[in-house]
Every structure is written in C-alpha cells, then in structure tokens.
Amino acid sequence: MEPSGHPVNPLEQALHAARALVLADLVAGKVAEADVVSLVEDSVAQRRWWVEQWPEGAGYVAGLVAQDVQDALLERYGRWPLCPVCGQGDPHALDVEPELGPDPHWVCHKAGVKVASLGSLGIATGGASS
C-alpha cells in the first residue's frame, strides 16, 4: 500500500471526481440506493480502462459515467434525471452535453435550456447542495 497522503494520479482523480459528481446528482434525485450506486461503480470500473487507453480523455470521464448510469437506469427503472424545468406534458429525462467533452451539464432539449452542471442537480431542483 502507498502511504496515505500520497498524490493520486490524474486518471484516478478524474475517476473519483466523476463518481462524486454522478453520486451527488443521484442523491439529489433521491435514487442513490445501493443497487444504483453499484451501477456507478460498474461504470467507473469500465471507464478506468477507457481512460488508461486514452489519457487525454480524462476530462470527459464524468459525462461518460453520467451517460452510462443514465442508460443503465433506463433499462432497469426508467428515465433519470427527470426534467425539473418542464412542469407539463410527459415527464422526460435530461441529457448530458456535450456527449464527449469537458464541463458536462444536464440540458432539457424540449425547453432548450441548460439545467445544471453535472453534480449540481440538487441546486437546480431546490435540494441542498453537498
């Protein structure tokens, strides 16, 4: 084991940050159950290989993990995160933009607005920020 306080490499930092941002949004949506958190862990494990192959993509990992979790939730539970902007019509999920790029954020394509940065859904939906 490395001594505590040892600097974490940038790839691990990117993966830890991605995990924290997605978990913050899951907590904001009150869907951070154990099985859902394991979806985040699965995605982080898969993206670790991806970012090891392409270190320049480290800044894109958070958005990719968010999309992975969103896809996995859709298969098992339904749409997440639901749009907090549109109060009428069918409930719909927000999308991550850019699909592959830095500074990922949640957008509502129906209203054409940026709702929140990844990790900040709690603020956008009136919940507490962490």
PDB file of C-alpha atoms in Angstrom:
ATOM      1  CA  MET A   1       0.000   0.000   0.000  1.00  0.00           C
ATOM      2  CA  GLU A   2       1.113   3.514  -0.638  1.00  0.00           C
ATOM      3  CA  PRO A   3       1.333   5.795   2.380  1.00  0.00           C
ATOM      4  CA  SER A   4      -1.716   7.937   2.933  1.00  0.00           C
ATOM      5  CA  GLY A   5      -1.369  11.450   1.651  1.00  0.00           C
ATOM      6  CA  HIS A   6       0.463  10.184  -1.437  1.00  0.00           C
ATOM      7  CA  PRO A   7      -0.649  12.134  -4.513  1.00  0.00           C
ATOM      8  CA  VAL A   8      -3.286  10.400  -6.580  1.00  0.00           C
ATOM      9  CA  ASN A   9      -2.546  10.164 -10.284  1.00  0.00           C
ATOM     10  CA  PRO A  10      -4.620  12.381 -12.598  1.00  0.00           C
ATOM     11  CA  LEU A  11      -6.539   9.458 -14.097  1.00  0.00           C
ATOM     12  CA  GLU A  12      -7.659   8.261 -10.664  1.00  0.00           C
ATOM     13  CA  GLN A  13      -8.530  11.856  -9.741  1.00  0.00           C
ATOM     14  CA  ALA A  14     -10.746  12.111 -12.834  1.00  0.00           C
ATOM     15  CA  LEU A  15     -12.467   8.820 -11.973  1.00  0.00           C
ATOM     16  CA  HIS A  16     -13.028   9.835  -8.339  1.00  0.00           C
ATOM     17  CA  ALA A  17     -14.404  13.205  -9.448  1.00  0.00           C
ATOM     18  CA  ALA A  18     -16.744  11.524 -11.953  1.00  0.00           C
ATOM     19  CA  ARG A  19     -18.031   9.168  -9.240  1.00  0.00           C
ATOM     20  CA  ALA A  20     -18.609  12.066  -6.827  1.00  0.00           C
ATOM     21  CA  LEU A  21     -20.470  14.219  -9.375  1.00  0.00           C
ATOM     22  CA  VAL A  22     -22.793  11.439 -10.504  1.00  0.00           C
ATOM     23  CA  LEU A  23     -23.441  10.312  -6.925  1.00  0.00           C
ATOM     24  CA  ALA A  24     -24.303  13.899  -5.958  1.00  0.00           C
ATOM     25  CA  ASP A  25     -26.939  14.008  -8.700  1.00  0.00           C
ATOM     26  CA  LEU A  26     -28.300  10.584  -7.717  1.00  0.00           C
ATOM     27  CA  VAL A  27     -28.580  11.752  -4.100  1.00  0.00           C
ATOM     28  CA  ALA A  28     -30.324  14.953  -5.268  1.00  0.00           C
ATOM     29  CA  GLY A  29     -32.837  12.796  -7.130  1.00  0.00           C
ATOM     30  CA  LYS A  30     -33.248  10.524  -4.098  1.00  0.00           C
ATOM     31  CA  VAL A  31     -32.301   7.475  -6.170  1.00  0.00           C
ATOM     32  CA  ALA A  32     -28.922   6.655  -4.585  1.00  0.00           C
ATOM     33  CA  GLU A  33     -29.960   3.164  -3.445  1.00  0.00           C
ATOM     34  CA  ALA A  34     -27.237   0.524  -3.052  1.00  0.00           C
ATOM     35  CA  ASP A  35     -28.019  -1.147  -6.386  1.00  0.00           C
ATOM     36  CA  VAL A  36     -27.913   2.216  -8.165  1.00  0.00           C
ATOM     37  CA  VAL A  37     -24.593   3.112  -6.533  1.00  0.00           C
ATOM     38  CA  SER A  38     -23.245  -0.208  -7.821  1.00  0.00           C
ATOM     39  CA  LEU A  39     -24.161   0.952 -11.357  1.00  0.00           C
ATOM     40  CA  VAL A  40     -21.893   3.962 -10.777  1.00  0.00           C
ATOM     41  CA  GLU A  41     -19.094   1.684  -9.568  1.00  0.00           C
ATOM     42  CA  ASP A  42     -19.516  -0.571 -12.621  1.00  0.00           C
ATOM     43  CA  SER A  43     -19.281   2.401 -14.952  1.00  0.00           C
ATOM     44  CA  VAL A  44     -16.220   3.814 -13.175  1.00  0.00           C
ATOM     45  CA  ALA A  45     -14.501   0.422 -13.439  1.00  0.00           C
ATOM     46  CA  GLN A  46     -15.247   0.231 -17.178  1.00  0.00           C
ATOM     47  CA  ARG A  47     -14.200   3.831 -17.791  1.00  0.00           C
ATOM     48  CA  ARG A  48     -10.921   3.240 -15.926  1.00  0.00           C
ATOM     49  CA  TRP A  49      -9.795   1.019 -18.811  1.00  0.00           C
ATOM     50  CA  TRP A  50     -11.039   3.566 -21.346  1.00  0.00           C
ATOM     51  CA  VAL A  51      -9.150   6.479 -19.791  1.00  0.00           C
ATOM     52  CA  GLU A  52      -5.998   4.368 -19.373  1.00  0.00           C
ATOM     53  CA  GLN A  53      -6.096   3.800 -23.159  1.00  0.00           C
ATOM     54  CA  TRP A  54      -6.770   7.482 -23.855  1.00  0.00           C
ATOM     55  CA  PRO A  55      -5.389   9.648 -21.007  1.00  0.00           C
ATOM     56  CA  GLU A  56      -6.279  12.851 -22.905  1.00  0.00           C
ATOM     57  CA  GLY A  57      -9.929  11.866 -22.382  1.00  0.00           C
ATOM     58  CA  ALA A  58      -9.714  12.190 -18.586  1.00  0.00           C
ATOM     59  CA  GLY A  59     -11.716  15.427 -18.703  1.00  0.00           C
ATOM     60  CA  TYR A  60     -14.561  13.603 -20.435  1.00  0.00           C
ATOM     61  CA  VAL A  61     -14.968  10.774 -17.926  1.00  0.00           C
ATOM     62  CA  ALA A  62     -17.596  12.456 -15.741  1.00  0.00           C
ATOM     63  CA  GLY A  63     -20.008  12.976 -18.628  1.00  0.00           C
ATOM     64  CA  LEU A  64     -19.455   9.421 -19.839  1.00  0.00           C
ATOM     65  CA  VAL A  65     -20.097   7.940 -16.383  1.00  0.00           C
ATOM     66  CA  ALA A  66     -23.286  10.029 -16.131  1.00  0.00           C
ATOM     67  CA  GLN A  67     -24.448   8.695 -19.510  1.00  0.00           C
ATOM     68  CA  ASP A  68     -23.564   5.110 -18.535  1.00  0.00           C
ATOM     69  CA  VAL A  69     -25.584   5.376 -15.323  1.00  0.00           C
ATOM     70  CA  GLN A  70     -28.466   7.077 -17.131  1.00  0.00           C
ATOM     71  CA  ASP A  71     -28.558   4.233 -19.691  1.00  0.00           C
ATOM     72  CA  ALA A  72     -28.360   1.535 -17.013  1.00  0.00           C
ATOM     73  CA  LEU A  73     -31.163   3.188 -15.015  1.00  0.00           C
ATOM     74  CA  LEU A  74     -33.338   3.458 -18.118  1.00  0.00           C
ATOM     75  CA  GLU A  75     -33.020  -0.295 -18.704  1.00  0.00           C
ATOM     76  CA  ARG A  76     -33.860  -1.174 -15.079  1.00  0.00           C
ATOM     77  CA  TYR A  77     -36.014   1.597 -13.592  1.00  0.00           C
ATOM     78  CA  GLY A  78     -36.934   4.308 -16.047  1.00  0.00           C
ATOM     79  CA  ARG A  79     -35.823   7.764 -17.060  1.00  0.00           C
ATOM     80  CA  TRP A  80     -33.362   9.700 -14.886  1.00  0.00           C
ATOM     81  CA  PRO A  81     -32.929  12.504 -14.135  1.00  0.00           C
ATOM     82  CA  LEU A  82     -36.401  13.809 -14.833  1.00  0.00           C
ATOM     83  CA  CYS A  83     -36.577  17.363 -16.117  1.00  0.00           C
ATOM     84  CA  PRO A  84     -37.352  19.839 -13.325  1.00  0.00           C
ATOM     85  CA  VAL A  85     -37.985  22.663 -15.814  1.00  0.00           C
ATOM     86  CA  CYS A  86     -40.967  21.409 -17.795  1.00  0.00           C
ATOM     87  CA  GLY A  87     -43.951  21.122 -15.498  1.00  0.00           C
ATOM     88  CA  GLN A  88     -46.420  19.980 -18.141  1.00  0.00           C
ATOM     89  CA  GLY A  89     -46.575  17.163 -20.652  1.00  0.00           C
ATOM     90  CA  ASP A  90     -44.951  13.771 -20.389  1.00  0.00           C
ATOM     91  CA  PRO A  91     -42.085  13.507 -17.926  1.00  0.00           C
ATOM     92  CA  HIS A  92     -38.803  13.355 -19.791  1.00  0.00           C
ATOM     93  CA  ALA A  93     -35.177  12.928 -18.863  1.00  0.00           C
ATOM     94  CA  LEU A  94     -32.422  15.481 -19.122  1.00  0.00           C
ATOM     95  CA  ASP A  95     -29.495  14.795 -21.430  1.00  0.00           C
ATOM     96  CA  VAL A  96     -25.773  15.164 -20.796  1.00  0.00           C
ATOM     97  CA  GLU A  97     -23.997  17.670 -23.031  1.00  0.00           C
ATOM     98  CA  PRO A  98     -21.531  17.587 -24.532  1.00  0.00           C
ATOM     99  CA  GLU A  99     -21.740  13.862 -25.205  1.00  0.00           C
ATOM    100  CA  LEU A 100     -17.950  13.730 -25.318  1.00  0.00           C
ATOM    101  CA  GLY A 101     -16.307  16.823 -23.939  1.00  0.00           C
ATOM    102  CA  PRO A 102     -15.264  18.730 -20.846  1.00  0.00           C
ATOM    103  CA  ASP A 103     -17.615  20.546 -18.440  1.00  0.00           C
ATOM    104  CA  PRO A 104     -20.606  18.192 -18.775  1.00  0.00           C
ATOM    105  CA  HIS A 105     -24.014  19.551 -17.862  1.00  0.00           C
ATOM    106  CA  TRP A 106     -27.653  18.454 -17.850  1.00  0.00           C
ATOM    107  CA  VAL A 107     -29.842  20.016 -20.516  1.00  0.00           C
ATOM    108  CA  CYS A 108     -33.521  19.895 -21.419  1.00  0.00           C
ATOM    109  CA  HIS A 109     -33.822  19.675 -25.184  1.00  0.00           C
ATOM    110  CA  LYS A 110     -37.568  20.262 -25.005  1.00  0.00           C
ATOM    111  CA  ALA A 111     -37.149  23.681 -23.379  1.00  0.00           C
ATOM    112  CA  GLY A 112     -33.717  24.269 -24.906  1.00  0.00           C
ATOM    113  CA  VAL A 113     -32.078  25.153 -21.592  1.00  0.00           C
ATOM    114  CA  LYS A 114     -29.044  24.145 -19.570  1.00  0.00           C
ATOM    115  CA  VAL A 115     -30.473  22.953 -16.246  1.00  0.00           C
ATOM    116  CA  ALA A 116     -27.345  22.302 -14.166  1.00  0.00           C
ATOM    117  CA  SER A 117     -23.716  21.318 -14.301  1.00  0.00           C
ATOM    118  CA  LEU A 118     -23.064  17.666 -13.611  1.00  0.00           C
ATOM    119  CA  GLY A 119     -23.070  17.238  -9.833  1.00  0.00           C
ATOM    120  CA  SER A 120     -25.300  20.288  -9.267  1.00  0.00           C
ATOM    121  CA  LEU A 121     -28.789  18.871  -9.825  1.00  0.00           C
ATOM    122  CA  GLY A 122     -29.570  19.353  -6.134  1.00  0.00           C
ATOM    123  CA  ILE A 123     -29.246  23.110  -6.560  1.00  0.00           C
ATOM    124  CA  ALA A 124     -31.312  23.110  -9.770  1.00  0.00           C
ATOM    125  CA  THR A 125     -34.124  21.074  -8.205  1.00  0.00           C
ATOM    126  CA  GLY A 126     -34.197  23.056  -4.973  1.00  0.00           C
ATOM    127  CA  GLY A 127     -32.429  20.406  -2.920  1.00  0.00           C
ATOM    128  CA  ALA A 128     -29.482  21.013  -0.694  1.00  0.00           C
ATOM    129  CA  SER A 129     -26.044  21.235  -2.222  1.00  0.00           C
ATOM    130  CA  SER A 130     -23.380  18.996  -0.743  1.00  0.00           C
TER     131      SER A 130
END
